[in-house]
Amino acid sequence: ALQLDIVTPDKVVFSDQVQYVSARGVEGEFGVLPGHFQLLSALDIGCLHYTTLEGDKKCAFVGGGFAEVLNDKVTVLAESAELAEDIDQVRAMQARERAEKRLESKTDEVNVERAQAALHRAITRISVYNEIH
Ligand code: ATP
């Protein structure tokens, strides 16, 4: 088995043994099984998939960060993350709308990069939510 830990600046989102993990690295999707070589990768905003010891396929939202694979341990240090079942759909839809309005307004006060990242997080949360509902 693998030990998977997903940690954000304010909480431990997940810490348990799993069979398999896949995540969106900035250089592409990668999968980890026991015996994987050592790896350090920056993570994109995306869905992290994992398979529990019971064989259930689960997913979590990860808002960017880093993943380390070492000795059958996968450690994800994420800027923000939630298990799919903890995603508040209404909040994500409101965040999407807010980001879209900011991007449409095109005033100088709008930090476009920040608004685009917020939009990307919101859209990804909605798709992770939809994956389990
Ligand atoms: P918002 O504008 O709604 O705060 P955001 O993308 O700016 O969204 P983040 O900075 O990624 O939010 O996350 C801040 C905290 O709020 C984190 O702890 C994250 O887990 C939580 N969070 C954000 N959006 C949601 C959501 N839709 N459902 C559950 N938790 C959320």
mmCIF file with all atom_site columns, C-alpha atoms and ligand atoms in Angstrom:
data_model
loop_
_atom_site.group_PDB
_atom_site.id
_atom_site.type_symbol
_atom_site.label_atom_id
_atom_site.label_alt_id
_atom_site.label_comp_id
_atom_site.label_asym_id
_atom_site.label_entity_id
_atom_site.label_seq_id
_atom_site.pdbx_PDB_ins_code
_atom_site.Cartn_x
_atom_site.Cartn_y
_atom_site.Cartn_z
_atom_site.occupancy
_atom_site.B_iso_or_equiv
_atom_site.pdbx_formal_charge
_atom_site.auth_seq_id
_atom_site.auth_comp_id
_atom_site.auth_asym_id
_atom_site.auth_atom_id
_atom_site.pdbx_PDB_model_num
ATOM   1   C CA  . ALA A 1 1   ? 0.000   0.000  0.000   1.00 0.00 ? 1   ALA A CA  1
ATOM   2   C CA  . LEU A 1 2   ? 0.886   3.688  -0.193  1.00 0.00 ? 2   LEU A CA  1
ATOM   3   C CA  . GLN A 1 3   ? 0.533   6.256  2.588   1.00 0.00 ? 3   GLN A CA  1
ATOM   4   C CA  . LEU A 1 4   ? -1.238  9.342  1.152   1.00 0.00 ? 4   LEU A CA  1
ATOM   5   C CA  . ASP A 1 5   ? -1.158  12.641 3.045   1.00 0.00 ? 5   ASP A CA  1
ATOM   6   C CA  . ILE A 1 6   ? -2.869  15.746 1.665   1.00 0.00 ? 6   ILE A CA  1
ATOM   7   C CA  . VAL A 1 7   ? -2.025  18.795 3.745   1.00 0.00 ? 7   VAL A CA  1
ATOM   8   C CA  . THR A 1 8   ? -2.905  22.494 3.350   1.00 0.00 ? 8   THR A CA  1
ATOM   9   C CA  . PRO A 1 9   ? -1.645  25.484 5.367   1.00 0.00 ? 9   PRO A CA  1
ATOM   10  C CA  . ASP A 1 10  ? -4.629  25.129 7.693   1.00 0.00 ? 10  ASP A CA  1
ATOM   11  C CA  . LYS A 1 11  ? -5.525  21.443 7.818   1.00 0.00 ? 11  LYS A CA  1
ATOM   12  C CA  . VAL A 1 12  ? -4.787  17.809 7.158   1.00 0.00 ? 12  VAL A CA  1
ATOM   13  C CA  . VAL A 1 13  ? -7.326  16.999 4.450   1.00 0.00 ? 13  VAL A CA  1
ATOM   14  C CA  . PHE A 1 14  ? -6.486  13.306 4.123   1.00 0.00 ? 14  PHE A CA  1
ATOM   15  C CA  . SER A 1 15  ? -4.098  10.864 5.781   1.00 0.00 ? 15  SER A CA  1
ATOM   16  C CA  . ASP A 1 16  ? -4.564  7.162  5.130   1.00 0.00 ? 16  ASP A CA  1
ATOM   17  C CA  . GLN A 1 17  ? -3.281  4.160  3.249   1.00 0.00 ? 17  GLN A CA  1
ATOM   18  C CA  . VAL A 1 18  ? -4.382  3.767  -0.369  1.00 0.00 ? 18  VAL A CA  1
ATOM   19  C CA  . GLN A 1 19  ? -3.659  1.460  -3.303  1.00 0.00 ? 19  GLN A CA  1
ATOM   20  C CA  . TYR A 1 20  ? -3.106  4.074  -6.003  1.00 0.00 ? 20  TYR A CA  1
ATOM   21  C CA  . VAL A 1 21  ? -2.824  7.844  -6.507  1.00 0.00 ? 21  VAL A CA  1
ATOM   22  C CA  . SER A 1 22  ? -2.892  9.955  -9.653  1.00 0.00 ? 22  SER A CA  1
ATOM   23  C CA  . ALA A 1 23  ? -2.458  13.695 -9.833  1.00 0.00 ? 23  ALA A CA  1
ATOM   24  C CA  . ARG A 1 24  ? -2.067  16.538 -12.304 1.00 0.00 ? 24  ARG A CA  1
ATOM   25  C CA  . GLY A 1 25  ? 1.560   17.570 -12.310 1.00 0.00 ? 25  GLY A CA  1
ATOM   26  C CA  . VAL A 1 26  ? 2.468   20.720 -14.230 1.00 0.00 ? 26  VAL A CA  1
ATOM   27  C CA  . GLU A 1 27  ? 4.148   18.436 -16.764 1.00 0.00 ? 27  GLU A CA  1
ATOM   28  C CA  . GLY A 1 28  ? 1.169   16.124 -17.035 1.00 0.00 ? 28  GLY A CA  1
ATOM   29  C CA  . GLU A 1 29  ? -0.847  13.524 -15.217 1.00 0.00 ? 29  GLU A CA  1
ATOM   30  C CA  . PHE A 1 30  ? 1.116   10.893 -13.278 1.00 0.00 ? 30  PHE A CA  1
ATOM   31  C CA  . GLY A 1 31  ? 0.093   7.746  -11.440 1.00 0.00 ? 31  GLY A CA  1
ATOM   32  C CA  . VAL A 1 32  ? 1.752   6.218  -8.373  1.00 0.00 ? 32  VAL A CA  1
ATOM   33  C CA  . LEU A 1 33  ? 1.676   2.570  -7.297  1.00 0.00 ? 33  LEU A CA  1
ATOM   34  C CA  . PRO A 1 34  ? 3.769   1.018  -4.494  1.00 0.00 ? 34  PRO A CA  1
ATOM   35  C CA  . GLY A 1 35  ? 7.426   0.818  -5.525  1.00 0.00 ? 35  GLY A CA  1
ATOM   36  C CA  . HIS A 1 36  ? 7.296   4.053  -7.532  1.00 0.00 ? 36  HIS A CA  1
ATOM   37  C CA  . PHE A 1 37  ? 10.615  5.887  -7.972  1.00 0.00 ? 37  PHE A CA  1
ATOM   38  C CA  . GLN A 1 38  ? 11.279  9.044  -5.986  1.00 0.00 ? 38  GLN A CA  1
ATOM   39  C CA  . LEU A 1 39  ? 9.520   12.061 -7.456  1.00 0.00 ? 39  LEU A CA  1
ATOM   40  C CA  . LEU A 1 40  ? 8.939   15.719 -6.689  1.00 0.00 ? 40  LEU A CA  1
ATOM   41  C CA  . SER A 1 41  ? 6.425   17.546 -8.840  1.00 0.00 ? 41  SER A CA  1
ATOM   42  C CA  . ALA A 1 42  ? 4.634   20.880 -8.831  1.00 0.00 ? 42  ALA A CA  1
ATOM   43  C CA  . LEU A 1 43  ? 0.896   20.324 -9.090  1.00 0.00 ? 43  LEU A CA  1
ATOM   44  C CA  . ASP A 1 44  ? -1.581  22.140 -11.266 1.00 0.00 ? 44  ASP A CA  1
ATOM   45  C CA  . ILE A 1 45  ? -5.092  22.999 -10.120 1.00 0.00 ? 45  ILE A CA  1
ATOM   46  C CA  . GLY A 1 46  ? -6.935  19.731 -10.638 1.00 0.00 ? 46  GLY A CA  1
ATOM   47  C CA  . CYS A 1 47  ? -8.504  16.580 -9.363  1.00 0.00 ? 47  CYS A CA  1
ATOM   48  C CA  . LEU A 1 48  ? -6.374  14.088 -7.458  1.00 0.00 ? 48  LEU A CA  1
ATOM   49  C CA  . HIS A 1 49  ? -7.673  10.525 -7.792  1.00 0.00 ? 49  HIS A CA  1
ATOM   50  C CA  . TYR A 1 50  ? -6.963  7.773  -5.309  1.00 0.00 ? 50  TYR A CA  1
ATOM   51  C CA  . THR A 1 51  ? -8.091  4.198  -4.797  1.00 0.00 ? 51  THR A CA  1
ATOM   52  C CA  . THR A 1 52  ? -8.788  3.170  -1.202  1.00 0.00 ? 52  THR A CA  1
ATOM   53  C CA  . LEU A 1 53  ? -7.609  -0.141 0.261   1.00 0.00 ? 53  LEU A CA  1
ATOM   54  C CA  . GLU A 1 54  ? -11.210 -1.365 -0.182  1.00 0.00 ? 54  GLU A CA  1
ATOM   55  C CA  . GLY A 1 55  ? -10.915 -0.588 -3.898  1.00 0.00 ? 55  GLY A CA  1
ATOM   56  C CA  . ASP A 1 56  ? -13.158 2.489  -4.000  1.00 0.00 ? 56  ASP A CA  1
ATOM   57  C CA  . LYS A 1 57  ? -12.130 5.186  -6.474  1.00 0.00 ? 57  LYS A CA  1
ATOM   58  C CA  . LYS A 1 58  ? -12.232 8.632  -4.880  1.00 0.00 ? 58  LYS A CA  1
ATOM   59  C CA  . CYS A 1 59  ? -11.205 12.133 -5.829  1.00 0.00 ? 59  CYS A CA  1
ATOM   60  C CA  . ALA A 1 60  ? -10.144 15.333 -4.151  1.00 0.00 ? 60  ALA A CA  1
ATOM   61  C CA  . PHE A 1 61  ? -9.768  18.894 -5.371  1.00 0.00 ? 61  PHE A CA  1
ATOM   62  C CA  . VAL A 1 62  ? -6.216  20.278 -5.205  1.00 0.00 ? 62  VAL A CA  1
ATOM   63  C CA  . GLY A 1 63  ? -5.658  23.993 -5.833  1.00 0.00 ? 63  GLY A CA  1
ATOM   64  C CA  . GLY A 1 64  ? -2.007  23.681 -6.845  1.00 0.00 ? 64  GLY A CA  1
ATOM   65  C CA  . GLY A 1 65  ? 1.026   22.858 -4.712  1.00 0.00 ? 65  GLY A CA  1
ATOM   66  C CA  . PHE A 1 66  ? 3.629   20.100 -4.609  1.00 0.00 ? 66  PHE A CA  1
ATOM   67  C CA  . ALA A 1 67  ? 3.641   16.313 -4.481  1.00 0.00 ? 67  ALA A CA  1
ATOM   68  C CA  . GLU A 1 68  ? 6.505   14.204 -3.198  1.00 0.00 ? 68  GLU A CA  1
ATOM   69  C CA  . VAL A 1 69  ? 6.744   10.457 -3.709  1.00 0.00 ? 69  VAL A CA  1
ATOM   70  C CA  . LEU A 1 70  ? 9.279   8.712  -1.485  1.00 0.00 ? 70  LEU A CA  1
ATOM   71  C CA  . ASN A 1 71  ? 9.379   5.171  -0.062  1.00 0.00 ? 71  ASN A CA  1
ATOM   72  C CA  . ASP A 1 72  ? 5.701   4.404  -0.751  1.00 0.00 ? 72  ASP A CA  1
ATOM   73  C CA  . LYS A 1 73  ? 4.640   7.717  0.797   1.00 0.00 ? 73  LYS A CA  1
ATOM   74  C CA  . VAL A 1 74  ? 2.840   10.355 -1.276  1.00 0.00 ? 74  VAL A CA  1
ATOM   75  C CA  . THR A 1 75  ? 2.798   13.761 0.380   1.00 0.00 ? 75  THR A CA  1
ATOM   76  C CA  . VAL A 1 76  ? 0.746   16.531 -1.195  1.00 0.00 ? 76  VAL A CA  1
ATOM   77  C CA  . LEU A 1 77  ? 1.331   20.055 0.094   1.00 0.00 ? 77  LEU A CA  1
ATOM   78  C CA  . ALA A 1 78  ? -1.550  22.001 -1.409  1.00 0.00 ? 78  ALA A CA  1
ATOM   79  C CA  . GLU A 1 79  ? -2.449  25.680 -1.339  1.00 0.00 ? 79  GLU A CA  1
ATOM   80  C CA  . SER A 1 80  ? -6.056  24.551 -0.861  1.00 0.00 ? 80  SER A CA  1
ATOM   81  C CA  . ALA A 1 81  ? -7.694  21.127 -1.074  1.00 0.00 ? 81  ALA A CA  1
ATOM   82  C CA  . GLU A 1 82  ? -10.925 19.365 -0.205  1.00 0.00 ? 82  GLU A CA  1
ATOM   83  C CA  . LEU A 1 83  ? -12.285 15.854 -0.517  1.00 0.00 ? 83  LEU A CA  1
ATOM   84  C CA  . ALA A 1 84  ? -14.930 15.686 -3.244  1.00 0.00 ? 84  ALA A CA  1
ATOM   85  C CA  . GLU A 1 85  ? -17.674 15.088 -0.656  1.00 0.00 ? 85  GLU A CA  1
ATOM   86  C CA  . ASP A 1 86  ? -16.685 18.278 1.207   1.00 0.00 ? 86  ASP A CA  1
ATOM   87  C CA  . ILE A 1 87  ? -17.072 20.578 -1.801  1.00 0.00 ? 87  ILE A CA  1
ATOM   88  C CA  . ASP A 1 88  ? -19.758 23.208 -1.402  1.00 0.00 ? 88  ASP A CA  1
ATOM   89  C CA  . GLN A 1 89  ? -21.279 23.388 -4.886  1.00 0.00 ? 89  GLN A CA  1
ATOM   90  C CA  . VAL A 1 90  ? -23.117 26.692 -4.329  1.00 0.00 ? 90  VAL A CA  1
ATOM   91  C CA  . ARG A 1 91  ? -19.950 28.348 -3.050  1.00 0.00 ? 91  ARG A CA  1
ATOM   92  C CA  . ALA A 1 92  ? -17.985 27.139 -6.090  1.00 0.00 ? 92  ALA A CA  1
ATOM   93  C CA  . MET A 1 93  ? -20.690 28.430 -8.449  1.00 0.00 ? 93  MET A CA  1
ATOM   94  C CA  . GLN A 1 94  ? -20.640 31.813 -6.716  1.00 0.00 ? 94  GLN A CA  1
ATOM   95  C CA  . ALA A 1 95  ? -16.838 31.903 -6.961  1.00 0.00 ? 95  ALA A CA  1
ATOM   96  C CA  . ARG A 1 96  ? -17.092 31.119 -10.681 1.00 0.00 ? 96  ARG A CA  1
ATOM   97  C CA  . GLU A 1 97  ? -19.595 33.911 -11.241 1.00 0.00 ? 97  GLU A CA  1
ATOM   98  C CA  . ARG A 1 98  ? -17.477 36.397 -9.293  1.00 0.00 ? 98  ARG A CA  1
ATOM   99  C CA  . ALA A 1 99  ? -14.372 35.505 -11.278 1.00 0.00 ? 99  ALA A CA  1
ATOM   100 C CA  . GLU A 1 100 ? -16.222 35.694 -14.602 1.00 0.00 ? 100 GLU A CA  1
ATOM   101 C CA  . LYS A 1 101 ? -17.593 39.159 -13.753 1.00 0.00 ? 101 LYS A CA  1
ATOM   102 C CA  . ARG A 1 102 ? -14.129 40.374 -12.818 1.00 0.00 ? 102 ARG A CA  1
ATOM   103 C CA  . LEU A 1 103 ? -12.673 39.096 -16.064 1.00 0.00 ? 103 LEU A CA  1
ATOM   104 C CA  . GLU A 1 104 ? -15.493 40.683 -18.100 1.00 0.00 ? 104 GLU A CA  1
ATOM   105 C CA  . SER A 1 105 ? -15.209 44.078 -16.402 1.00 0.00 ? 105 SER A CA  1
ATOM   106 C CA  . LYS A 1 106 ? -11.661 44.581 -17.774 1.00 0.00 ? 106 LYS A CA  1
ATOM   107 C CA  . THR A 1 107 ? -10.874 47.496 -15.489 1.00 0.00 ? 107 THR A CA  1
ATOM   108 C CA  . ASP A 1 108 ? -7.310  48.191 -14.443 1.00 0.00 ? 108 ASP A CA  1
ATOM   109 C CA  . GLU A 1 109 ? -8.105  47.210 -10.876 1.00 0.00 ? 109 GLU A CA  1
ATOM   110 C CA  . VAL A 1 110 ? -8.679  43.596 -11.911 1.00 0.00 ? 110 VAL A CA  1
ATOM   111 C CA  . ASN A 1 111 ? -5.734  41.316 -11.406 1.00 0.00 ? 111 ASN A CA  1
ATOM   112 C CA  . VAL A 1 112 ? -6.374  39.136 -14.467 1.00 0.00 ? 112 VAL A CA  1
ATOM   113 C CA  . GLU A 1 113 ? -4.022  36.345 -13.465 1.00 0.00 ? 113 GLU A CA  1
ATOM   114 C CA  . ARG A 1 114 ? -5.620  36.100 -10.019 1.00 0.00 ? 114 ARG A CA  1
ATOM   115 C CA  . ALA A 1 115 ? -9.142  36.140 -11.466 1.00 0.00 ? 115 ALA A CA  1
ATOM   116 C CA  . GLN A 1 116 ? -8.213  33.434 -13.990 1.00 0.00 ? 116 GLN A CA  1
ATOM   117 C CA  . ALA A 1 117 ? -6.768  31.239 -11.233 1.00 0.00 ? 117 ALA A CA  1
ATOM   118 C CA  . ALA A 1 118 ? -9.947  31.727 -9.135  1.00 0.00 ? 118 ALA A CA  1
ATOM   119 C CA  . LEU A 1 119 ? -12.058 30.820 -12.185 1.00 0.00 ? 119 LEU A CA  1
ATOM   120 C CA  . HIS A 1 120 ? -9.942  27.711 -12.798 1.00 0.00 ? 120 HIS A CA  1
ATOM   121 C CA  . ARG A 1 121 ? -10.347 26.632 -9.149  1.00 0.00 ? 121 ARG A CA  1
ATOM   122 C CA  . ALA A 1 122 ? -14.117 27.190 -9.254  1.00 0.00 ? 122 ALA A CA  1
ATOM   123 C CA  . ILE A 1 123 ? -14.603 25.288 -12.533 1.00 0.00 ? 123 ILE A CA  1
ATOM   124 C CA  . THR A 1 124 ? -12.441 22.414 -11.279 1.00 0.00 ? 124 THR A CA  1
ATOM   125 C CA  . ARG A 1 125 ? -14.351 22.238 -7.954  1.00 0.00 ? 125 ARG A CA  1
ATOM   126 C CA  . ILE A 1 126 ? -17.630 22.087 -9.879  1.00 0.00 ? 126 ILE A CA  1
ATOM   127 C CA  . SER A 1 127 ? -16.325 19.247 -12.050 1.00 0.00 ? 127 SER A CA  1
ATOM   128 C CA  . VAL A 1 128 ? -14.981 17.299 -9.027  1.00 0.00 ? 128 VAL A CA  1
ATOM   129 C CA  . TYR A 1 129 ? -18.380 17.816 -7.355  1.00 0.00 ? 129 TYR A CA  1
ATOM   130 C CA  . ASN A 1 130 ? -20.166 16.590 -10.486 1.00 0.00 ? 130 ASN A CA  1
ATOM   131 C CA  . GLU A 1 131 ? -17.921 13.518 -10.650 1.00 0.00 ? 131 GLU A CA  1
ATOM   132 C CA  . ILE A 1 132 ? -19.478 12.172 -7.442  1.00 0.00 ? 132 ILE A CA  1
ATOM   133 C CA  . HIS A 1 133 ? -23.084 13.392 -7.821  1.00 0.00 ? 133 HIS A CA  1
HETATM 134 P P1  . ATP B 2 .   ? -13.785 31.269 -2.583  1.00 0.00 ? 1   ATP B P1  1
HETATM 135 O O1  . ATP B 2 .   ? -13.751 32.516 -3.413  1.00 0.00 ? 1   ATP B O1  1
HETATM 136 O O2  . ATP B 2 .   ? -15.135 30.622 -2.553  1.00 0.00 ? 1   ATP B O2  1
HETATM 137 O O3  . ATP B 2 .   ? -13.137 31.432 -1.224  1.00 0.00 ? 1   ATP B O3  1
HETATM 138 P P2  . ATP B 2 .   ? -11.290 30.244 -3.531  1.00 0.00 ? 1   ATP B P2  1
HETATM 139 O O4  . ATP B 2 .   ? -10.966 29.463 -4.750  1.00 0.00 ? 1   ATP B O4  1
HETATM 140 O O5  . ATP B 2 .   ? -10.733 31.601 -3.451  1.00 0.00 ? 1   ATP B O5  1
HETATM 141 O O6  . ATP B 2 .   ? -12.881 30.222 -3.360  1.00 0.00 ? 1   ATP B O6  1
HETATM 142 P P3  . ATP B 2 .   ? -9.373  28.869 -1.897  1.00 0.00 ? 1   ATP B P3  1
HETATM 143 O O7  . ATP B 2 .   ? -8.452  30.016 -1.637  1.00 0.00 ? 1   ATP B O7  1
HETATM 144 O O8  . ATP B 2 .   ? -8.966  27.863 -2.917  1.00 0.00 ? 1   ATP B O8  1
HETATM 145 O O9  . ATP B 2 .   ? -10.847 29.424 -2.238  1.00 0.00 ? 1   ATP B O9  1
HETATM 146 O O10 . ATP B 2 .   ? -9.687  28.098 -0.535  1.00 0.00 ? 1   ATP B O10 1
HETATM 147 C C1  . ATP B 2 .   ? -9.860  28.771 0.714   1.00 0.00 ? 1   ATP B C1  1
HETATM 148 C C2  . ATP B 2 .   ? -10.438 27.785 1.723   1.00 0.00 ? 1   ATP B C2  1
HETATM 149 O O11 . ATP B 2 .   ? -11.819 27.552 1.454   1.00 0.00 ? 1   ATP B O11 1
HETATM 150 C C3  . ATP B 2 .   ? -9.791  26.411 1.696   1.00 0.00 ? 1   ATP B C3  1
HETATM 151 O O12 . ATP B 2 .   ? -9.779  25.900 3.008   1.00 0.00 ? 1   ATP B O12 1
HETATM 152 C C4  . ATP B 2 .   ? -10.721 25.582 0.819   1.00 0.00 ? 1   ATP B C4  1
HETATM 153 O O13 . ATP B 2 .   ? -10.657 24.213 1.162   1.00 0.00 ? 1   ATP B O13 1
HETATM 154 C C5  . ATP B 2 .   ? -12.074 26.185 1.139   1.00 0.00 ? 1   ATP B C5  1
HETATM 155 N N1  . ATP B 2 .   ? -13.004 26.188 -0.015  1.00 0.00 ? 1   ATP B N1  1
HETATM 156 C C6  . ATP B 2 .   ? -13.004 27.059 -1.054  1.00 0.00 ? 1   ATP B C6  1
HETATM 157 N N2  . ATP B 2 .   ? -14.020 26.813 -1.903  1.00 0.00 ? 1   ATP B N2  1
HETATM 158 C C7  . ATP B 2 .   ? -14.687 25.745 -1.392  1.00 0.00 ? 1   ATP B C7  1
HETATM 159 C C8  . ATP B 2 .   ? -15.841 25.013 -1.802  1.00 0.00 ? 1   ATP B C8  1
HETATM 160 N N3  . ATP B 2 .   ? -16.515 25.313 -2.922  1.00 0.00 ? 1   ATP B N3  1
HETATM 161 N N4  . ATP B 2 .   ? -16.237 23.982 -1.024  1.00 0.00 ? 1   ATP B N4  1
HETATM 162 C C9  . ATP B 2 .   ? -15.592 23.667 0.102   1.00 0.00 ? 1   ATP B C9  1
HETATM 163 N N5  . ATP B 2 .   ? -14.506 24.316 0.550   1.00 0.00 ? 1   ATP B N5  1
HETATM 164 C C10 . ATP B 2 .   ? -14.054 25.345 -0.181  1.00 0.00 ? 1   ATP B C10 1
#
